[in-house]
mmCIF file with all atom_site columns, C-alpha atoms in Angstrom:
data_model
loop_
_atom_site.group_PDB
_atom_site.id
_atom_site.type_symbol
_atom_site.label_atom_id
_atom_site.label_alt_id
_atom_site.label_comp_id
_atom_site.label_asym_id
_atom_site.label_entity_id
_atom_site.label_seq_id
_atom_site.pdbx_PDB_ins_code
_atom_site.Cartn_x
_atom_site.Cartn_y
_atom_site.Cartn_z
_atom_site.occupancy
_atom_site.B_iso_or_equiv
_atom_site.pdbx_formal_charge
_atom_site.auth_seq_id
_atom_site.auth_comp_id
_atom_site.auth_asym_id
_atom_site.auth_atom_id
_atom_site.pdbx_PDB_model_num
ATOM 1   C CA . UNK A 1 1   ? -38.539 -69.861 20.087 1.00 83.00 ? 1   UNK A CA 1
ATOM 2   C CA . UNK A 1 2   ? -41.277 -71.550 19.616 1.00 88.00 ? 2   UNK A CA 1
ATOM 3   C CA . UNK A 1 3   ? -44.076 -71.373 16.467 1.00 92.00 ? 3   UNK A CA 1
ATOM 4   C CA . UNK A 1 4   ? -46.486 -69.561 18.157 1.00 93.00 ? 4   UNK A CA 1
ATOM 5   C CA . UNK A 1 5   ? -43.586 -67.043 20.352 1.00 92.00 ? 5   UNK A CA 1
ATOM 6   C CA . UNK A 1 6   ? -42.907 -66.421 17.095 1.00 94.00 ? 6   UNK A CA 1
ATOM 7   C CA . UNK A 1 7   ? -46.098 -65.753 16.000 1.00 95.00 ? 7   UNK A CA 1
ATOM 8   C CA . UNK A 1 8   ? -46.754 -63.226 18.799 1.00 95.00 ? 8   UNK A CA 1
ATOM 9   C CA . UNK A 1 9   ? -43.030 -62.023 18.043 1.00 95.00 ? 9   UNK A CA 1
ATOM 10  C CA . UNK A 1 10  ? -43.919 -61.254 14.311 1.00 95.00 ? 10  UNK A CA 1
ATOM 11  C CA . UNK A 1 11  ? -47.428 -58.986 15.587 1.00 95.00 ? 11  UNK A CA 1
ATOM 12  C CA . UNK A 1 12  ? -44.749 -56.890 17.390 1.00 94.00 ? 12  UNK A CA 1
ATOM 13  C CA . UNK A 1 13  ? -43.236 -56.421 14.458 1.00 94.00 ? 13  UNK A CA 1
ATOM 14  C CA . UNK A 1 14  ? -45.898 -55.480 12.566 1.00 94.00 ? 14  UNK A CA 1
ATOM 15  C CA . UNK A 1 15  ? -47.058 -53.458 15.425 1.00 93.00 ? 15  UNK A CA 1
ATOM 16  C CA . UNK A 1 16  ? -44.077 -51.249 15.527 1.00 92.00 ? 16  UNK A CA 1
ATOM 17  C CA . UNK A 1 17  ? -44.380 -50.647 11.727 1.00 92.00 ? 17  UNK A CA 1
ATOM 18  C CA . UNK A 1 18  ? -47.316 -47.778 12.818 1.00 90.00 ? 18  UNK A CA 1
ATOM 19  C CA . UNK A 1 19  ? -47.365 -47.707 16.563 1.00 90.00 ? 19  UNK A CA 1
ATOM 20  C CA . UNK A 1 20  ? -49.042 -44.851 17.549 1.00 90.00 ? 20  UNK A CA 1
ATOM 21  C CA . UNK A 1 21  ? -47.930 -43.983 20.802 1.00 89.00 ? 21  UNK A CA 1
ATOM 22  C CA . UNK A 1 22  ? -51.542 -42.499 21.722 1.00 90.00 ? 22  UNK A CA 1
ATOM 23  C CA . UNK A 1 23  ? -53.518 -44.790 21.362 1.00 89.00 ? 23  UNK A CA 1
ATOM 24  C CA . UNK A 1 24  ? -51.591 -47.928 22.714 1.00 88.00 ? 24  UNK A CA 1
ATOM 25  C CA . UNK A 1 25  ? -53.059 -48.240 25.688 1.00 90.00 ? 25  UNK A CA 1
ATOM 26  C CA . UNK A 1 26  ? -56.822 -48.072 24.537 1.00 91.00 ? 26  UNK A CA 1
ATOM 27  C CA . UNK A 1 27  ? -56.112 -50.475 20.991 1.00 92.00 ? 27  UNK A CA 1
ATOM 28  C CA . UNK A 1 28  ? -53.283 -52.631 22.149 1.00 93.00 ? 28  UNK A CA 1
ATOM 29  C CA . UNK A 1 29  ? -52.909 -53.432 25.922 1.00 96.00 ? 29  UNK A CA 1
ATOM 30  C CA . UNK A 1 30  ? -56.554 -53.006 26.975 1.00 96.00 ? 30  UNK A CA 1
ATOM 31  C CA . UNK A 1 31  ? -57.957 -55.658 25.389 1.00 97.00 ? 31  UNK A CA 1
ATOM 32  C CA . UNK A 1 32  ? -54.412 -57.684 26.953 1.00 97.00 ? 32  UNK A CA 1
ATOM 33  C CA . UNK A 1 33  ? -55.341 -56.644 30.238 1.00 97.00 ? 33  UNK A CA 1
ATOM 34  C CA . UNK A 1 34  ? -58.795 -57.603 29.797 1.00 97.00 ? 34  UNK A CA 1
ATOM 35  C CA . UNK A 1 35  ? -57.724 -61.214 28.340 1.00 97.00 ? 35  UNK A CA 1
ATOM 36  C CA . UNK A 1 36  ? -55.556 -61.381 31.634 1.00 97.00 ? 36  UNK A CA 1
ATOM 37  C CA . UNK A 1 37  ? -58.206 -59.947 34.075 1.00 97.00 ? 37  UNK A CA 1
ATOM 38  C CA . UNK A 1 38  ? -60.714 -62.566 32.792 1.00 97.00 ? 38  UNK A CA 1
ATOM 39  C CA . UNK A 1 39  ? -58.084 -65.798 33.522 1.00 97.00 ? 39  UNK A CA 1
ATOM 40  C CA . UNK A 1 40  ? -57.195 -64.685 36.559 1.00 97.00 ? 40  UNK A CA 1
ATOM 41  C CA . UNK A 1 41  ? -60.811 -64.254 37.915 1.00 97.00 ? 41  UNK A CA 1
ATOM 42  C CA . UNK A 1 42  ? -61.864 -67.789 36.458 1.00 96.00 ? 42  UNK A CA 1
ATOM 43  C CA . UNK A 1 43  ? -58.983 -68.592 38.096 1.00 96.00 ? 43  UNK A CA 1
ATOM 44  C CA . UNK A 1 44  ? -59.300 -67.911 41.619 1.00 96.00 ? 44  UNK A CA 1
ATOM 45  C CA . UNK A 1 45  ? -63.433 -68.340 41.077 1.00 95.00 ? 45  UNK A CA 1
ATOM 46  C CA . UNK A 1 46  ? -62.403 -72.038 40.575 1.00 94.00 ? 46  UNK A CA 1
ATOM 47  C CA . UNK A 1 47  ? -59.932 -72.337 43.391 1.00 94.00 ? 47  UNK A CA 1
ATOM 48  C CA . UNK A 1 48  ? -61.746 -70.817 46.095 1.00 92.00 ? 48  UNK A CA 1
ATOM 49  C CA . UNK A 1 49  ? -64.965 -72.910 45.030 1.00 92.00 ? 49  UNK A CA 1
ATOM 50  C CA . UNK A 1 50  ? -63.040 -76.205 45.296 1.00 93.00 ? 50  UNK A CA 1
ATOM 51  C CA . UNK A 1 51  ? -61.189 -75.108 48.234 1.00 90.00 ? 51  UNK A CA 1
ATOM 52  C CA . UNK A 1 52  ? -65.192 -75.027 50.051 1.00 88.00 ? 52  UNK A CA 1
ATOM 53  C CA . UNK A 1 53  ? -66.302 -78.142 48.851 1.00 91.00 ? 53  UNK A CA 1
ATOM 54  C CA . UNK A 1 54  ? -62.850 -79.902 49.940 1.00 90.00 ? 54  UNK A CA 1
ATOM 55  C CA . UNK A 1 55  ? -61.523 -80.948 46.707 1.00 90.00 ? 55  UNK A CA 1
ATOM 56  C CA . UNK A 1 56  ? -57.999 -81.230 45.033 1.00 88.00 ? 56  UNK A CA 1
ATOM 57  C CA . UNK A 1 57  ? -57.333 -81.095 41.433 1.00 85.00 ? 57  UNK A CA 1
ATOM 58  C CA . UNK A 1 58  ? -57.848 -84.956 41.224 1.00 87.00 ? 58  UNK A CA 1
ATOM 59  C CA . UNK A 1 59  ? -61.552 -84.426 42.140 1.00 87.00 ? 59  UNK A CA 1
ATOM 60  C CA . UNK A 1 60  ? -62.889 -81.772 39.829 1.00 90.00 ? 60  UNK A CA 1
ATOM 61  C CA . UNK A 1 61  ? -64.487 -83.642 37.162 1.00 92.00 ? 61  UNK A CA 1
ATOM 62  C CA . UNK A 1 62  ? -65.433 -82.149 33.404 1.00 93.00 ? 62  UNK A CA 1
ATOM 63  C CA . UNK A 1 63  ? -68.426 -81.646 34.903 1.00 94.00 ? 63  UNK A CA 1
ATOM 64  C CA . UNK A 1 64  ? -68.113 -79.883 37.878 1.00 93.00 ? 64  UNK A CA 1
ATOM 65  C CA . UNK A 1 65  ? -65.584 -77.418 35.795 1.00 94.00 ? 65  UNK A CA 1
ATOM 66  C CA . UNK A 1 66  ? -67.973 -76.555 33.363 1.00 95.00 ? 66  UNK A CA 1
ATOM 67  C CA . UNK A 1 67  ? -70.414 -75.808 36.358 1.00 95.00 ? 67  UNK A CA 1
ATOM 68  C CA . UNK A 1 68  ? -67.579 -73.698 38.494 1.00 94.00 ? 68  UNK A CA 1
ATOM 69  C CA . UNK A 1 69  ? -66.828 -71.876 34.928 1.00 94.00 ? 69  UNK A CA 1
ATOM 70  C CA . UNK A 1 70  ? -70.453 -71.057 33.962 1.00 96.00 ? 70  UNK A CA 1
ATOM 71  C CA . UNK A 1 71  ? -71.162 -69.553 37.215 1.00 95.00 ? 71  UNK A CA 1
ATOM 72  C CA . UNK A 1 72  ? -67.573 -67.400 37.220 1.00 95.00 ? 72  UNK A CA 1
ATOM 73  C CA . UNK A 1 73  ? -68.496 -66.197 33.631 1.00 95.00 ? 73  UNK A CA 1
ATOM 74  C CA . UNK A 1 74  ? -72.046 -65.314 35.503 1.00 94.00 ? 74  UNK A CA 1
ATOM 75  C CA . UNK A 1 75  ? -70.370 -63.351 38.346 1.00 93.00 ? 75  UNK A CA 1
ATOM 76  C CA . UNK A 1 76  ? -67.442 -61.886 36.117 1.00 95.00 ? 76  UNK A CA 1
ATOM 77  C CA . UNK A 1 77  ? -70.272 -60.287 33.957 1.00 95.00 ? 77  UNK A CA 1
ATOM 78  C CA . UNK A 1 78  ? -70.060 -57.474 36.661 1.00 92.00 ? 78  UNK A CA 1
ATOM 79  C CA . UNK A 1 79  ? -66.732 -57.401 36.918 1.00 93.00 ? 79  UNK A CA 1
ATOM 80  C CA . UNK A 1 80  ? -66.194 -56.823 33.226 1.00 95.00 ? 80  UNK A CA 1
ATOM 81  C CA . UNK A 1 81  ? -69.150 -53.942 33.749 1.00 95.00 ? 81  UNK A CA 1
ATOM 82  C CA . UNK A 1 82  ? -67.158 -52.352 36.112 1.00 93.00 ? 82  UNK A CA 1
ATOM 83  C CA . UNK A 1 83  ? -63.868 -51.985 33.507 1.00 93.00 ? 83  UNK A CA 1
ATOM 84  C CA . UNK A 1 84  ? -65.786 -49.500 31.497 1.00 93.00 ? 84  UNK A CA 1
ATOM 85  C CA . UNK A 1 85  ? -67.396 -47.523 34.065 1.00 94.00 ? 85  UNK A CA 1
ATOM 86  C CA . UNK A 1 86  ? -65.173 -44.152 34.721 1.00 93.00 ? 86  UNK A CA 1
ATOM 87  C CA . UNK A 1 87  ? -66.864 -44.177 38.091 1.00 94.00 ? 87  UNK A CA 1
ATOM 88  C CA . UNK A 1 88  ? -66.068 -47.735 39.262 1.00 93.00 ? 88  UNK A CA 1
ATOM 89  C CA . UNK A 1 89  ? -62.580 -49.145 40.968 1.00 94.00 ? 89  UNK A CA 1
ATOM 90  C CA . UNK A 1 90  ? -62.000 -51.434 38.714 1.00 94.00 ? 90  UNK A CA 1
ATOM 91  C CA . UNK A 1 91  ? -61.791 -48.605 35.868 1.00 96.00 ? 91  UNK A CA 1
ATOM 92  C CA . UNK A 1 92  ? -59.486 -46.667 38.042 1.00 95.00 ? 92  UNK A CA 1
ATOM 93  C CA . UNK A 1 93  ? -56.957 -50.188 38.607 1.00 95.00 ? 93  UNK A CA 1
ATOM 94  C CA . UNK A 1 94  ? -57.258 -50.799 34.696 1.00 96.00 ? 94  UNK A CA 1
ATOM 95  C CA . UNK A 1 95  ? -56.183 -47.102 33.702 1.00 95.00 ? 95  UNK A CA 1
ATOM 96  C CA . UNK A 1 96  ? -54.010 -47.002 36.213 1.00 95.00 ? 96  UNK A CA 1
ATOM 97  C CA . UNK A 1 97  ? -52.356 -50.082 34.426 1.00 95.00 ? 97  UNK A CA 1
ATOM 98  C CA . UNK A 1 98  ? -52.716 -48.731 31.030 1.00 95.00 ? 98  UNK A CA 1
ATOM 99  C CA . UNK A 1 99  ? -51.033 -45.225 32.072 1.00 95.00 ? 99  UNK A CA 1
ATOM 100 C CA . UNK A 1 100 ? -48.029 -47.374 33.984 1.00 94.00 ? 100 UNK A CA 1
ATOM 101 C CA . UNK A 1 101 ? -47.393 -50.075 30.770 1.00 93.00 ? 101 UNK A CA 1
ATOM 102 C CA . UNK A 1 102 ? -47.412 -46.886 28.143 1.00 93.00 ? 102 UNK A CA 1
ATOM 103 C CA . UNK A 1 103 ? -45.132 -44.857 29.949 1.00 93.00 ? 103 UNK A CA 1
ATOM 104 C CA . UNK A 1 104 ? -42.565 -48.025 30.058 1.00 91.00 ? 104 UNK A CA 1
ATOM 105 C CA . UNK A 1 105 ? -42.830 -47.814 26.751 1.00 91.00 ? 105 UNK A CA 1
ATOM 106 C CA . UNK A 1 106 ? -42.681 -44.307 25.524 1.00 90.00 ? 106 UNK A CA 1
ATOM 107 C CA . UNK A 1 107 ? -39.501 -43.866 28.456 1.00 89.00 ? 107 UNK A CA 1
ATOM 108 C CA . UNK A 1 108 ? -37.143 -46.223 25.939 1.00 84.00 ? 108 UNK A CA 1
ATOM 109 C CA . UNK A 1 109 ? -35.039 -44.742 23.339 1.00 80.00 ? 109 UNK A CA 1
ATOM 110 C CA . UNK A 1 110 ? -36.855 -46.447 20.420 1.00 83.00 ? 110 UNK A CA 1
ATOM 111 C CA . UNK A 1 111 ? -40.371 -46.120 21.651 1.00 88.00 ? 111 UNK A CA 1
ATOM 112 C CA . UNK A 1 112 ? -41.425 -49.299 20.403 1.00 90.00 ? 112 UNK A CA 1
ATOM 113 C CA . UNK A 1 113 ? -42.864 -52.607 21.779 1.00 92.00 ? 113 UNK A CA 1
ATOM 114 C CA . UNK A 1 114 ? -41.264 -56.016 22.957 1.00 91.00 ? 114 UNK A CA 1
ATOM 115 C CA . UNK A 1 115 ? -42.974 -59.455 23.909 1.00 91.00 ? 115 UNK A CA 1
ATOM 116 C CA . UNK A 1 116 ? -42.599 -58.350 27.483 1.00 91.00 ? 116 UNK A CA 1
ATOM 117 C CA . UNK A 1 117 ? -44.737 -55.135 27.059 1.00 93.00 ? 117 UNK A CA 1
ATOM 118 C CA . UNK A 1 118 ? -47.489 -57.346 26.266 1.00 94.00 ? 118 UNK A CA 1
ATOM 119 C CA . UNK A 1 119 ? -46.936 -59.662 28.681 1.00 95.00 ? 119 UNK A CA 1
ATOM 120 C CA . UNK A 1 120 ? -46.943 -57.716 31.734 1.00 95.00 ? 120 UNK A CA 1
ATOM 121 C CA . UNK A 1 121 ? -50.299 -56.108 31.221 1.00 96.00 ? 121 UNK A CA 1
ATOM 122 C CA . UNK A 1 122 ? -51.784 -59.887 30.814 1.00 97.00 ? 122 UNK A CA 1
ATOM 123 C CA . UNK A 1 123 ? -50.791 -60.503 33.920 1.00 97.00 ? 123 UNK A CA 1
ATOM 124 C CA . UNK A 1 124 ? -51.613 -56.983 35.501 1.00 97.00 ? 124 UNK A CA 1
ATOM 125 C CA . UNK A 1 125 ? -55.020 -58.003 34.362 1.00 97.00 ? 125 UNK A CA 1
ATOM 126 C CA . UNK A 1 126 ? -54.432 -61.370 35.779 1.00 98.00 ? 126 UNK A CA 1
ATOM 127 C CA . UNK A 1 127 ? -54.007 -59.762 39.379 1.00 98.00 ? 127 UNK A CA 1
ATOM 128 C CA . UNK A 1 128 ? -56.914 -57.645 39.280 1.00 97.00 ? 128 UNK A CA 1
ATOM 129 C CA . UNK A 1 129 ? -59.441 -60.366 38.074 1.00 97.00 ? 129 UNK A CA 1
ATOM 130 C CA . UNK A 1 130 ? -58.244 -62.769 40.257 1.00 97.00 ? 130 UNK A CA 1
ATOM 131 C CA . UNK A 1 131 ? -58.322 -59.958 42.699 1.00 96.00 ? 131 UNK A CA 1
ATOM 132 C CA . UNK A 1 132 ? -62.140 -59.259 42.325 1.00 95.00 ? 132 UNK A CA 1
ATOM 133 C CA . UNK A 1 133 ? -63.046 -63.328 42.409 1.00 95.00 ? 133 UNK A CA 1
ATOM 134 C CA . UNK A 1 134 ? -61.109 -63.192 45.673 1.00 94.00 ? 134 UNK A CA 1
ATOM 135 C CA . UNK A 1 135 ? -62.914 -60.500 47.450 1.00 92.00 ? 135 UNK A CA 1
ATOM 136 C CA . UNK A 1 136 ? -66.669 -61.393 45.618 1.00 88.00 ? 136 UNK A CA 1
ATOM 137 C CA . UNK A 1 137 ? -66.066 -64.794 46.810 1.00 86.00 ? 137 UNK A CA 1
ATOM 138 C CA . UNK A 1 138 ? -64.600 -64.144 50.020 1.00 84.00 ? 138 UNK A CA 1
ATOM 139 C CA . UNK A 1 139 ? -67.574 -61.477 51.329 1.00 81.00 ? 139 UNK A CA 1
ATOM 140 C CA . UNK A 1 140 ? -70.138 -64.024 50.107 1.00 81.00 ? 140 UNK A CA 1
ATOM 141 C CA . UNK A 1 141 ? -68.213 -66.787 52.276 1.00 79.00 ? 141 UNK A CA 1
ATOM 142 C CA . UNK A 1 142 ? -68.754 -64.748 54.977 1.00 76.00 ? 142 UNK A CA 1
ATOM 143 C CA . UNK A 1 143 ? -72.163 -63.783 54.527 1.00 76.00 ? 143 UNK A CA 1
ATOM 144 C CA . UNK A 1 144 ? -72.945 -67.514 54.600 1.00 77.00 ? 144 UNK A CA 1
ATOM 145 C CA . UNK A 1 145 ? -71.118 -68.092 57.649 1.00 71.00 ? 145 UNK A CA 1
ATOM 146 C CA . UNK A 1 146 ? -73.289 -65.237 59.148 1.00 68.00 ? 146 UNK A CA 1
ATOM 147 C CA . UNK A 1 147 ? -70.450 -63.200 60.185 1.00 62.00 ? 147 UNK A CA 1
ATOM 148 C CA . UNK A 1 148 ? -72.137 -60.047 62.210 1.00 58.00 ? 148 UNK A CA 1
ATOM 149 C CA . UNK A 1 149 ? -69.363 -57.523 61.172 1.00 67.00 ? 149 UNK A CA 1
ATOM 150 C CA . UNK A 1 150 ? -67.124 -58.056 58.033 1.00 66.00 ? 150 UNK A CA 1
ATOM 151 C CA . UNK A 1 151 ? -64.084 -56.112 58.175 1.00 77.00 ? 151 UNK A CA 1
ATOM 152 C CA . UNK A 1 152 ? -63.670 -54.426 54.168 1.00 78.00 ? 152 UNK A CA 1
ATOM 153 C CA . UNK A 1 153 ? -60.030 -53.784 54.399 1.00 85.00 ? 153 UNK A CA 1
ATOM 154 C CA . UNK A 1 154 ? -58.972 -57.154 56.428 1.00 85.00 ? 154 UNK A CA 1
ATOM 155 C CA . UNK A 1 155 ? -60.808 -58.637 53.602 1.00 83.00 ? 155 UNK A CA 1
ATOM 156 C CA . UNK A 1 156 ? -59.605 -56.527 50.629 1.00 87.00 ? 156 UNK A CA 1
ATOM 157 C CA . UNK A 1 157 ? -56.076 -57.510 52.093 1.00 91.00 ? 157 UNK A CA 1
ATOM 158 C CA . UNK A 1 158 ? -56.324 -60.862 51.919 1.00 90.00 ? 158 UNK A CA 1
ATOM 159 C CA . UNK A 1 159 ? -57.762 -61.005 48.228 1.00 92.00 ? 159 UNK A CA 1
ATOM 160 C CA . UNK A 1 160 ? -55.090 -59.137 47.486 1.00 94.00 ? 160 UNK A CA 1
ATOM 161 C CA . UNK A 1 161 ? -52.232 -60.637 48.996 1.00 95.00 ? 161 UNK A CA 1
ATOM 162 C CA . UNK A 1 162 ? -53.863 -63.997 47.870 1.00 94.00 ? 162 UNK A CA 1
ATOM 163 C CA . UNK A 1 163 ? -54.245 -62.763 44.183 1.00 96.00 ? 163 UNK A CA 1
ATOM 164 C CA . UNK A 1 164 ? -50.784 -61.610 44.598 1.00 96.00 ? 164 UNK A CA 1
ATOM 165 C CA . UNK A 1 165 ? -48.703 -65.035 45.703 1.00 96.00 ? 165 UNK A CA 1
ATOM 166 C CA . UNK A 1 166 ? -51.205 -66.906 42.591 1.00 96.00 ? 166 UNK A CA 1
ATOM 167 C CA . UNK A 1 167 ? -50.177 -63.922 40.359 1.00 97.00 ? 167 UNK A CA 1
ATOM 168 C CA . UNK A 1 168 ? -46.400 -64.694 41.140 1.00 97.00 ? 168 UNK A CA 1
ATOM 169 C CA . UNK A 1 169 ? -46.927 -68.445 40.745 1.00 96.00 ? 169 UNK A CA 1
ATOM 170 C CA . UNK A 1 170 ? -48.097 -68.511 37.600 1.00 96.00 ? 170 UNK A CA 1
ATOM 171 C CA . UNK A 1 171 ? -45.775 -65.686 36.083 1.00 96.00 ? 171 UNK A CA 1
ATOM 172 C CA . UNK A 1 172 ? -43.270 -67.761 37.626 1.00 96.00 ? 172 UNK A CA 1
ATOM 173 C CA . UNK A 1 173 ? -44.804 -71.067 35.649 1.00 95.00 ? 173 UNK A CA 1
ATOM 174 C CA . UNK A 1 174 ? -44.770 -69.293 32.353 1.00 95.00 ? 174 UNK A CA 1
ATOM 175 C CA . UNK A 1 175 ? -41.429 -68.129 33.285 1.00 94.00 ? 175 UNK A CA 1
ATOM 176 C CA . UNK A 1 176 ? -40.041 -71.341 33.630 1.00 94.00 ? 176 UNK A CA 1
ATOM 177 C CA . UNK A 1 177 ? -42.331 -73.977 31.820 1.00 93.00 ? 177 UNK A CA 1
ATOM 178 C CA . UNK A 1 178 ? -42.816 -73.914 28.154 1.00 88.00 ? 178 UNK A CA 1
ATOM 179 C CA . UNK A 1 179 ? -45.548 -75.570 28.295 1.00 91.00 ? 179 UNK A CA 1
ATOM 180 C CA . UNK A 1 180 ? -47.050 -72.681 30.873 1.00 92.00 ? 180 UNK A CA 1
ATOM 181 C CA . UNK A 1 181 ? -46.044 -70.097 27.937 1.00 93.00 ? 181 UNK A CA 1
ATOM 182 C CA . UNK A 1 182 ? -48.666 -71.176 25.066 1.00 94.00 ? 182 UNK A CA 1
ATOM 183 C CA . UNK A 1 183 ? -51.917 -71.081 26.551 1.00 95.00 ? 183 UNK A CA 1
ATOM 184 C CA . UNK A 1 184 ? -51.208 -67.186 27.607 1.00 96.00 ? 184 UNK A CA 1
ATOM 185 C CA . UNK A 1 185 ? -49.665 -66.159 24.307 1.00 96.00 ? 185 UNK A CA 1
ATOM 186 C CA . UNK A 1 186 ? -52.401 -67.925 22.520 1.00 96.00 ? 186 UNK A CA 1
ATOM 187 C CA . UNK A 1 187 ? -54.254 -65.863 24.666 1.00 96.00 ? 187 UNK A CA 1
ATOM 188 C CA . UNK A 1 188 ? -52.460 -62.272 23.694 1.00 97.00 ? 188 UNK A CA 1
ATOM 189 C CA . UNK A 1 189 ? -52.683 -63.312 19.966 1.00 96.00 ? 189 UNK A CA 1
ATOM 190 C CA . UNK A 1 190 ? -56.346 -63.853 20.283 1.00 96.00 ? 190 UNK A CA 1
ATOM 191 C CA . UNK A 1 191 ? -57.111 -59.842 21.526 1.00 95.00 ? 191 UNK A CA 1
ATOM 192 C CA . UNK A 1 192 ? -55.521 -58.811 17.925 1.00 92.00 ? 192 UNK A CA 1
#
């Protein structure tokens, strides 16, 4: 284990100490699932702008990072809106989330958290930023092109099954790359 596993290992100690079963989702894994909703919309923001200018990882410069990431903190303004809205889809995906990760929890015998119960909201999060970059970007992709009729759900599918397969990829890096692991538990750590 390494220093910082073990730092995110001792918070679920001290979590369990005084878990209070109601109001996990709101104090603990929102602000997870927030953490992971935000990296996976810079995410895809940043792949699907360097996929229309052409570019590989070898070409983005500092500078055109800092650019790509200024604008996706611009545009994931609304997204962020939309997580605290009761009348907004994104809401409704979040608290759907929140419901399914406390229930997984108060289902085991001891009622208590693990590393993994704060690691699979990040990346439930993860999925529906990267989600919402996906579709923003995609509709405004074919707004440029001056597509006369843009099919909603042909294009909701494909952000979705594209959010999914980079979801999968990069559970699969932290899964199997210690390297992959510290940047996302730094990231956990920092919501507490």
């Amino acid at each position: 284990m390494t220093p910082i596993e073990a730092q995110l290992s001792t918070k679920v100690d001290e979590l369990n100490v005084d878990l209070n079963l109601s109001e996990l989702p709101v104090k603990v894994l929102k602000p997870i699932v927030m953490q992971g909703m935000a990296a996976g919309f810079l995410y895809a923001y940043r792949e699907v702008v360097a996929d229309t200018q052409g570019l590989s990882e070898g070409d983005m410069t500092a500078a055109w990072i800092d650019q790509v990431e200024a604008a996706a903190q611009a545009s994931y303004i609304t997204v962020e809106r939309g997580a605290y809205n009761a009348t907004n889809d994104i809401y409704t995906q979040i608290k759907s989330v929140l419901a399914e990760e406390s229930d997984v929890i108060k289902q085991t015998d001891a009622q208590k958290l693990t590393l993994q119960n704060l690691i699979m909201p990040y990346y439930n999060g993860w999925f529906i930023g990267a989600y919402y970059a996906y579709s923003d970007l995609f509709t405004k992709l074919a707004q440029q092109d001056h597509t006369s009729h843009i099919d909603r759900t042909q294009m909701a599918q494909a952000a979705s099954d594209r959010a999914e397969k980079r979801v999968e990829m990069v559970r699969n890096l932290f899964n199997t790359i210690p390297s992959e692991r510290q940047p996302v538990i730094a990231e956990i750590l920092a919501t507490f």
